[in-house]
Coordinates of N, CA and C in Angstrom, one line a residue:
X1251 N 15.6 -16.8 73.6 CA 15.3 -17.1 72.1 C 13.5 -17.3 72.3
X1252 N 13.0 -17.0 71.1 CA 11.4 -17.2 71.5 C 11.2 -18.6 71.2
X1253 N 9.9 -19.3 71.6 CA 9.7 -20.8 71.1 C 9.4 -20.7 69.7
X1254 N 8.9 -19.8 68.8 CA 8.9 -20.2 67.7 C 10.2 -20.6 67.0
X1255 N 11.2 -19.6 67.3 CA 12.4 -19.6 66.5 C 13.1 -21.3 67.0
X1256 N 12.9 -21.3 68.1 CA 13.6 -22.6 69.3 C 13.0 -24.0 68.4
X1257 N 11.5 -23.8 68.0 CA 11.1 -24.8 67.3 C 11.4 -24.8 65.6
X1258 N 12.1 -24.0 65.2 CA 12.4 -24.0 63.7 C 13.9 -24.5 64.1
X1259 N 14.5 -24.3 65.1 CA 15.9 -24.4 64.9 C 16.5 -26.2 65.4
X1260 N 15.5 -26.3 66.3 CA 15.5 -27.8 67.0 C 15.6 -28.9 65.9
X1261 N 14.7 -28.8 64.4 CA 15.1 -30.4 63.5 C 16.0 -29.8 62.9
X1262 N 16.8 -28.6 62.5 CA 17.8 -28.6 62.0 C 19.1 -28.8 62.5
X1263 N 19.1 -28.2 64.0 CA 20.2 -28.7 64.8 C 19.9 -30.3 64.8
X1264 N 19.2 -31.2 64.9 CA 19.2 -32.7 64.9 C 19.4 -33.0 63.4
X1265 N 19.1 -32.6 62.3 CA 19.3 -33.1 61.0 C 21.0 -33.0 61.1
X1266 N 21.4 -32.1 61.4 CA 22.9 -31.4 61.3 C 23.4 -32.5 62.3
X1267 N 23.3 -32.7 63.1 CA 24.0 -33.8 64.2 C 24.0 -35.6 63.4
X1268 N 22.6 -35.7 63.1 CA 22.4 -36.9 62.3 C 23.4 -36.7 61.2
X1269 N 23.4 -36.3 60.5 CA 24.4 -36.1 59.0 C 25.8 -36.4 59.5
X1270 N 26.5 -35.5 60.5 CA 27.6 -35.5 61.1 C 27.7 -37.2 61.7
X1271 N 27.0 -37.6 62.2 CA 27.2 -38.7 62.7 C 27.0 -40.1 61.6
X1272 N 26.5 -39.7 61.0 CA 26.4 -40.6 59.3 C 27.6 -40.4 58.8
X1273 N 28.0 -39.3 58.4 CA 29.6 -39.4 57.7 C 30.5 -40.0 58.5
X1274 N 30.5 -39.7 59.5 CA 31.3 -40.3 60.7 C 31.4 -41.7 60.6
X1275 N 30.2 -42.5 60.8 CA 29.8 -44.1 60.6 C 30.1 -44.4 58.8
X1276 N 30.0 -43.5 57.9 CA 30.5 -44.2 56.9 C 32.0 -44.2 56.8
X1277 N 33.0 -42.9 57.3 CA 34.2 -43.0 57.2 C 35.0 -44.0 57.8
X1278 N 34.3 -44.6 59.0 CA 35.0 -45.9 60.1 C 34.5 -46.8 59.1
X1279 N 33.5 -47.2 58.4 CA 33.4 -48.3 57.8 C 34.2 -48.5 56.9
X1280 N 35.2 -47.5 56.4 CA 35.8 -47.6 55.1 C 37.1 -48.0 55.6
X1281 N 37.5 -48.2 56.8 CA 38.7 -48.3 57.5 C 38.6 -49.8 58.3
X1282 N 39.5 -50.5 58.3 CA 39.5 -51.9 59.3 C 39.9 -51.5 60.6
X1283 N 39.0 -52.0 61.8 CA 39.4 -51.4 63.0 C 40.6 -51.8 63.5
X1284 N 41.3 -52.9 63.1 CA 42.2 -53.8 63.6 C 43.6 -52.9 63.1
X1285 N 43.8 -53.1 61.6 CA 45.1 -52.7 61.1 C 44.7 -51.1 60.8
X1286 N 43.6 -50.3 60.7 CA 43.4 -49.0 59.9 C 43.6 -48.9 58.5
X1287 N 43.9 -50.1 57.8 CA 43.7 -50.0 56.1 C 42.3 -49.7 55.7
X1288 N 42.2 -49.6 54.6 CA 40.9 -49.7 54.2 C 40.1 -51.0 53.9
X1289 N 39.2 -50.6 53.8 CA 37.8 -52.0 54.0 C 37.9 -52.4 52.1
X1290 N 37.5 -53.4 52.1 CA 36.9 -53.7 50.7 C 36.7 -52.8 49.8
X1291 N 35.4 -52.4 50.9 CA 34.6 -51.2 49.9 C 35.2 -49.8 49.6
X1292 N 35.9 -49.6 50.7 CA 37.1 -48.3 50.5 C 38.0 -48.1 49.9
X1293 N 38.7 -49.7 49.6 CA 39.8 -49.8 48.4 C 39.3 -49.9 47.3
X1294 N 38.2 -50.7 47.1 CA 37.6 -50.9 45.8 C 37.5 -49.8 44.9
X1295 N 37.0 -48.7 45.6 CA 36.2 -47.3 44.8 C 37.9 -46.5 44.6
X1296 N 38.8 -46.6 45.5 CA 40.1 -46.0 45.1 C 40.8 -46.8 44.0
X1297 N 40.8 -48.2 44.3 CA 41.3 -49.1 43.1 C 41.0 -48.9 41.6
X1298 N 39.6 -48.9 41.3 CA 38.8 -48.9 40.2 C 39.2 -47.1 39.7
X1299 N 39.7 -46.4 40.6 CA 39.9 -44.7 39.8 C 41.1 -45.0 39.3
X1300 N 42.2 -46.0 40.4 CA 43.8 -46.0 39.6 C 43.8 -46.4 38.4
X1301 N 42.9 -47.9 38.1 CA 42.9 -48.4 37.2 C 42.5 -47.8 36.0
X1302 N 41.4 -46.7 36.2 CA 40.8 -45.6 35.0 C 42.0 -44.9 34.4
X1303 N 42.9 -44.4 35.6 CA 43.7 -43.4 35.2 C 45.3 -43.8 34.8
X1304 N 45.4 -44.9 35.3 CA 47.2 -45.6 35.4 C 46.7 -46.5 34.4
X1305 N 47.7 -47.3 33.2 CA 47.4 -48.2 32.6 C 48.7 -49.0 33.0
X1306 N 49.7 -48.4 34.0 CA 50.8 -49.4 34.0 C 50.6 -50.1 35.8
X1307 N 49.1 -49.9 36.4 CA 48.8 -50.4 37.4 C 49.0 -51.6 37.6
X1308 N 49.3 -52.1 39.0 CA 49.5 -53.2 39.3 C 48.3 -53.7 40.3
X1309 N 47.9 -54.6 40.2 CA 47.2 -55.1 41.7 C 47.6 -56.4 42.2
X1310 N 47.7 -56.4 43.4 CA 48.5 -57.6 44.3 C 47.3 -58.0 45.4
X1311 N 47.5 -59.3 45.5 CA 46.5 -60.2 46.6 C 47.8 -60.7 47.4
X1312 N 47.4 -60.5 48.5 CA 48.3 -61.4 49.7 C 47.7 -62.0 50.8
X1313 N 48.0 -62.9 51.3 CA 47.6 -63.9 52.6 C 48.9 -64.2 53.1
X1314 N 48.3 -64.1 54.6 CA 49.9 -65.2 55.5 C 49.4 -66.5 55.4
X1315 N 50.6 -66.9 55.2 CA 50.8 -68.5 55.2 C 50.5 -68.9 56.6
X1316 N 50.0 -69.9 56.6 CA 50.0 -70.8 58.0 C 49.6 -69.6 59.2
X1317 N 48.5 -68.9 58.6 CA 48.0 -68.2 60.1 C 47.1 -68.9 61.2
X1318 N 46.5 -69.7 60.5 CA 45.9 -70.5 61.7 C 46.6 -71.1 62.6
X1319 N 47.7 -71.6 62.3 CA 48.5 -72.1 63.1 C 49.5 -71.4 63.9
X1320 N 49.7 -70.0 63.4 CA 50.3 -68.6 64.2 C 49.2 -68.3 65.1
X1321 N 48.0 -68.7 65.0 CA 46.9 -68.0 65.9 C 46.8 -69.4 67.1
X1322 N 46.9 -70.8 66.7 CA 46.7 -71.9 67.7 C 47.9 -71.6 68.5
X1323 N 49.1 -71.4 67.8 CA 50.4 -72.0 68.5 C 51.1 -70.6 69.4
X1324 N 50.3 -69.4 69.2 CA 50.7 -68.6 70.0 C 49.4 -67.5 70.5
X1325 N 48.4 -67.6 70.1 CA 47.4 -67.2 70.9 C 47.1 -66.0 69.5
X1326 N 45.6 -65.3 70.0 CA 45.1 -64.8 68.7 C 45.2 -63.3 69.1
X1327 N 45.8 -62.9 70.2 CA 46.4 -61.4 70.2 C 47.9 -61.4 69.3
X1328 N 48.7 -62.5 69.5 CA 49.7 -62.5 68.5 C 49.3 -62.4 66.9
X1329 N 48.6 -63.2 66.4 CA 47.5 -63.4 65.4 C 47.6 -61.7 64.9
X1330 N 46.7 -61.3 65.6 CA 46.4 -59.7 65.6 C 47.4 -58.9 65.4
X1331 N 48.7 -59.4 66.1 CA 49.9 -58.4 66.0 C 50.6 -58.6 65.0
X1332 N 50.5 -60.0 64.0 CA 51.1 -60.1 62.8 C 50.3 -59.3 62.1
X1333 N 49.5 -59.3 62.2 CA 48.1 -58.7 60.8 C 48.7 -57.2 61.0
X1334 N 48.8 -56.6 62.2 CA 48.7 -55.3 62.1 C 50.3 -54.9 61.7
X1335 N 51.2 -55.5 62.2 CA 52.6 -55.1 61.5 C 52.4 -55.4 60.0
X1336 N 51.9 -57.0 59.7 CA 51.8 -56.8 58.0 C 51.3 -55.9 57.0
X1337 N 50.2 -55.1 57.8 CA 49.2 -54.1 57.3 C 50.6 -52.6 57.3
X1338 N 50.9 -52.7 58.3 CA 52.0 -51.4 58.5 C 52.9 -51.6 57.5
X1339 N 53.5 -52.7 57.2 CA 54.7 -53.0 55.9 C 54.5 -52.7 54.8
X1340 N 52.8 -53.3 54.4 CA 52.1 -53.2 53.2 C 51.9 -51.6 53.2
X1341 N 51.8 -50.9 54.1 CA 50.9 -49.6 53.8 C 52.4 -48.5 53.3
X1342 N 53.6 -49.1 54.0 CA 54.5 -48.5 54.0 C 55.3 -48.8 52.6
X1343 N 55.3 -49.8 52.3 CA 55.9 -50.3 50.9 C 54.8 -49.5 49.7
X1344 N 53.6 -49.2 50.2 CA 53.0 -48.7 48.8 C 53.2 -47.3 48.9
X1345 N 53.4 -46.3 50.1 CA 53.7 -45.2 50.2 C 52.9 -44.4 49.2
X1346 N 53.2 -43.4 49.0 CA 52.6 -42.3 48.0 C 52.1 -42.8 46.7
X1347 N 52.6 -44.3 46.2 CA 52.0 -44.5 44.9 C 51.7 -46.0 44.8
X1348 N 50.6 -46.1 46.3 CA 49.5 -47.1 46.1 C 48.6 -47.3 47.1
X1349 N 47.7 -47.8 47.1 CA 46.8 -48.3 48.3 C 46.7 -49.3 48.8
X1350 N 46.6 -49.8 50.0 CA 46.8 -50.7 50.4 C 45.1 -51.1 51.2
X1351 N 44.9 -52.6 51.3 CA 43.6 -52.5 52.2 C 43.8 -54.0 52.5
X1352 N 42.6 -54.3 53.4 CA 42.3 -55.8 54.0 C 41.1 -56.1 53.6
X1353 N 41.2 -57.1 52.8 CA 39.7 -57.8 52.7 C 39.2 -58.6 54.0
X1354 N 39.9 -58.8 54.8 CA 39.2 -59.6 56.0 C 40.3 -61.0 56.3
X1355 N 40.0 -61.5 57.5 CA 41.1 -62.3 58.1 C 42.7 -62.1 57.5
X1356 N 43.2 -62.9 57.0 CA 44.3 -62.7 56.9 C 44.7 -62.3 55.3
X1357 N 43.7 -61.7 54.6 CA 44.1 -61.5 53.4 C 44.3 -59.7 53.1
X1358 N 45.0 -59.5 52.2 CA 44.8 -58.1 52.3 C 45.3 -57.8 50.6
X1359 N 44.9 -56.6 50.0 CA 45.3 -56.2 48.7 C 45.8 -55.0 48.8
X1360 N 46.3 -54.7 47.5 CA 47.1 -53.2 47.3 C 47.1 -53.3 45.5
X1361 N 46.9 -52.3 45.5 CA 47.1 -51.1 44.2 C 48.4 -50.5 44.0
X1362 N 49.2 -50.6 42.9 CA 50.4 -49.6 42.9 C 50.2 -49.4 41.4
X1363 N 50.3 -47.7 41.4 CA 50.0 -47.1 40.0 C 50.9 -47.4 38.8
X1364 N 52.1 -48.1 39.4 CA 53.2 -48.3 38.1 C 54.1 -49.8 38.5
X1365 N 54.7 -50.4 37.7 CA 55.3 -51.7 38.4 C 55.8 -51.4 39.4
X1366 N 55.7 -52.1 40.7 CA 56.8 -52.3 41.9 C 57.6 -53.0 41.8
X1367 N 58.4 -52.9 42.6 CA 59.5 -53.6 43.0 C 59.1 -54.9 44.2
X1368 N 58.7 -55.7 43.7 CA 57.9 -57.0 44.7 C 58.8 -57.7 45.3
X1369 N 60.1 -57.7 45.0 CA 61.2 -58.4 45.5 C 61.2 -57.6 47.0
X1370 N 61.3 -55.9 47.1 CA 61.3 -55.4 48.3 C 60.0 -55.6 49.5
X1371 N 58.8 -55.9 48.5 CA 57.8 -56.2 49.0 C 57.9 -57.7 49.6
X1372 N 58.1 -58.3 49.3 CA 58.8 -59.7 49.6 C 59.6 -59.7 50.8
X1373 N 60.8 -58.9 50.8 CA 61.5 -59.0 51.9 C 60.9 -58.1 53.1
X1374 N 60.3 -57.1 52.7 CA 59.6 -56.7 54.0 C 58.4 -57.4 54.7
X1375 N 57.5 -58.1 53.5 CA 56.3 -58.8 54.5 C 56.9 -60.4 55.0
X1376 N 58.3 -60.6 55.0 CA 58.3 -61.8 55.2 C 59.5 -62.0 56.5
X1377 N 59.4 -60.8 57.0 CA 60.4 -60.9 58.4 C 59.6 -61.3 59.5
X1378 N 60.3 -62.2 60.8 CA 60.1 -62.3 61.7 C 59.0 -61.1 62.6
X1379 N 58.3 -61.3 63.2 CA 57.6 -60.4 64.1 C 58.0 -60.4 65.5
X1380 N 58.3 -59.4 66.0 CA 58.7 -59.5 67.7 C 57.5 -59.2 68.1
X1381 N 57.0 -60.6 69.4 CA 55.9 -60.1 70.0 C 56.2 -60.8 71.5
X1382 N 56.0 -59.9 72.6 CA 55.8 -60.5 73.9 C 57.1 -61.7 73.8
X1383 N 58.3 -61.0 73.5 CA 59.4 -61.3 73.9 C 59.9 -62.8 72.8
X1384 N 59.2 -62.9 72.1 CA 59.5 -63.9 71.0 C 59.6 -63.6 69.8
X1385 N 59.9 -64.2 68.5 CA 59.9 -63.9 67.1 C 59.0 -64.9 66.6
X1386 N 57.9 -63.9 66.0 CA 56.8 -64.9 65.4 C 57.2 -64.7 63.9
X1387 N 57.4 -66.5 63.3 CA 57.6 -66.5 62.1 C 56.3 -65.6 60.9
X1388 N 56.4 -64.9 60.2 CA 55.6 -64.6 58.9 C 55.9 -64.8 57.8
X1389 N 55.2 -65.2 57.1 CA 55.1 -65.8 55.4 C 54.1 -65.3 54.9
X1390 N 54.2 -64.6 54.0 CA 53.3 -64.0 53.0 C 53.2 -64.5 51.5
X1391 N 52.2 -64.9 50.9 CA 52.1 -65.1 49.6 C 51.6 -64.2 48.7
X1392 N 52.2 -63.7 47.7 CA 51.7 -62.6 47.0 C 51.2 -63.0 45.5
X1393 N 50.4 -62.5 44.9 CA 50.1 -62.9 43.7 C 49.8 -61.6 42.9
X1394 N 50.3 -60.9 41.7 CA 50.1 -60.0 41.0 C 49.5 -60.0 39.7
X1395 N 49.0 -58.8 39.3 CA 48.3 -58.9 37.9 C 48.9 -57.4 37.5
X1396 N 49.2 -57.5 36.4 CA 49.7 -55.7 35.9 C 48.5 -55.9 34.9
X1397 N 47.8 -54.6 35.1 CA 46.8 -54.5 34.6 C 46.5 -54.4 33.2
X1398 N 47.9 -53.9 32.5 CA 48.0 -53.4 31.2 C 48.0 -55.1 30.5
X1399 N 48.2 -56.1 31.3 CA 48.3 -57.6 30.5 C 46.7 -57.9 30.3
X1400 N 45.9 -57.5 31.0 CA 44.5 -58.1 30.6 C 43.5 -57.7 29.4
X1401 N 42.8 -58.3 29.0 CA 42.0 -58.0 27.7 C 41.5 -56.8 27.6
X1402 N 40.7 -56.8 29.0 CA 39.9 -55.1 29.6 C 40.2 -55.4 30.7
X1403 N 40.8 -53.7 30.8 CA 41.0 -53.2 32.3 C 40.1 -53.5 33.2
X1404 N 40.0 -54.0 33.9 CA 38.7 -54.3 35.1 C 39.2 -54.6 36.4
X1405 N 38.9 -54.0 37.6 CA 39.3 -54.6 38.6 C 39.1 -56.2 39.0
X1406 N 37.9 -56.2 39.0 CA 37.6 -58.0 39.0 C 38.4 -58.7 38.3
X1407 N 38.7 -58.7 37.4 CA 39.8 -59.4 36.5 C 41.2 -59.6 37.1
X1408 N 41.2 -58.4 37.2 CA 43.0 -57.9 37.8 C 42.9 -58.9 39.3
X1409 N 41.7 -58.6 39.9 CA 41.7 -59.4 41.0 C 41.7 -61.1 41.3
X1410 N 40.8 -61.4 40.2 CA 41.0 -62.8 40.1 C 42.4 -63.4 39.5
X1411 N 42.9 -62.7 38.6 CA 44.1 -63.0 37.9 C 45.5 -62.9 39.2
X1412 N 45.2 -61.8 39.5 CA 46.3 -62.0 41.1 C 45.9 -63.1 42.0
X1413 N 44.7 -63.4 42.5 CA 44.2 -64.8 43.2 C 44.8 -66.1 42.9
X1414 N 44.8 -66.3 41.4 CA 45.2 -67.5 40.9 C 46.6 -67.3 41.0
X1415 N 47.6 -66.4 40.5 CA 48.8 -66.3 41.0 C 49.3 -66.5 42.5
X1416 N 48.7 -65.8 43.0 CA 48.9 -66.0 44.8 C 48.8 -67.8 45.3
X1417 N 47.7 -68.4 44.6 CA 47.6 -69.6 45.1 C 48.8 -70.4 44.4
X1418 N 49.3 -70.2 43.1 CA 50.3 -70.8 42.4 C 51.4 -70.5 43.2
X1419 N 51.7 -69.3 44.0 CA 53.0 -69.2 44.5 C 52.9 -69.6 45.9
X1420 N 51.8 -69.7 46.6 CA 51.8 -70.7 47.7 C 52.0 -71.9 47.7
X1421 N 51.6 -72.7 46.3 CA 52.3 -74.1 46.0 C 53.5 -74.3 45.1
X1422 N 54.6 -73.2 44.9 CA 55.5 -73.4 44.4 C 56.9 -73.6 45.0
X1423 N 56.5 -72.9 46.3 CA 57.6 -72.4 47.2 C 57.6 -73.1 48.4
X1424 N 58.9 -73.3 49.3 CA 58.8 -73.9 50.4 C 58.9 -72.7 51.4
X1425 N 58.8 -73.0 52.7 CA 58.6 -72.0 53.4 C 59.5 -70.7 53.5
X1426 N 60.7 -71.0 53.5 CA 61.6 -69.7 53.0 C 61.9 -69.4 52.0
X1427 N 61.7 -69.8 50.8 CA 61.8 -69.6 49.4 C 60.8 -68.3 48.9
X1428 N 61.2 -67.8 47.9 CA 60.0 -66.5 47.5 C 59.0 -66.9 47.4
X1429 N 58.0 -66.1 47.4 CA 56.7 -66.6 47.6 C 55.8 -65.4 46.8
X1430 N 56.3 -65.1 45.7 CA 55.7 -64.2 44.7 C 55.7 -64.6 43.6
X1431 N 54.3 -64.3 42.9 CA 54.5 -65.1 41.4 C 53.7 -63.9 40.9
X1432 N 54.3 -63.4 39.3 CA 53.6 -62.6 38.7 C 52.9 -63.1 37.1
X1433 N 51.9 -62.7 37.3 CA 50.8 -63.0 36.1 C 50.9 -61.5 35.0

């Protein structure tokens, strides 16, 4: 290859490599490294699209109960494992009809295209987790918002309503009682 052709090709090769690297970084930034679920940014873009297209969409906000106590009692590796299992259970429940994400810490979010069976979600999420020969207690509070019930269909309003419902659910039931509240 002559030097002139090489001089022209090198910047193109560099640009292509840099573009590929940035594309890879953007894709991984939209996934939570621990759970593999979408991050807030990745989930939000898809959730807004679902709200625009599906008037029966339901937004869910989920929070592990007593997560600090789980970490303190069993260690952070056990806490991480509980987060991963919770993410897997939530993603399985969402299936093809919804999108799950992790906001951070022990907070998860989901959107379903139509009114979901929240009792089946509650049963799936509130099962003990087997870790290192022990059964770790896992309890998750869930708040939901039916988008059609909002005066204006917006993701921020749906999340705020689901957040209020989630905290109301945390305060209304004992550890073993249902912790799902619809608004």
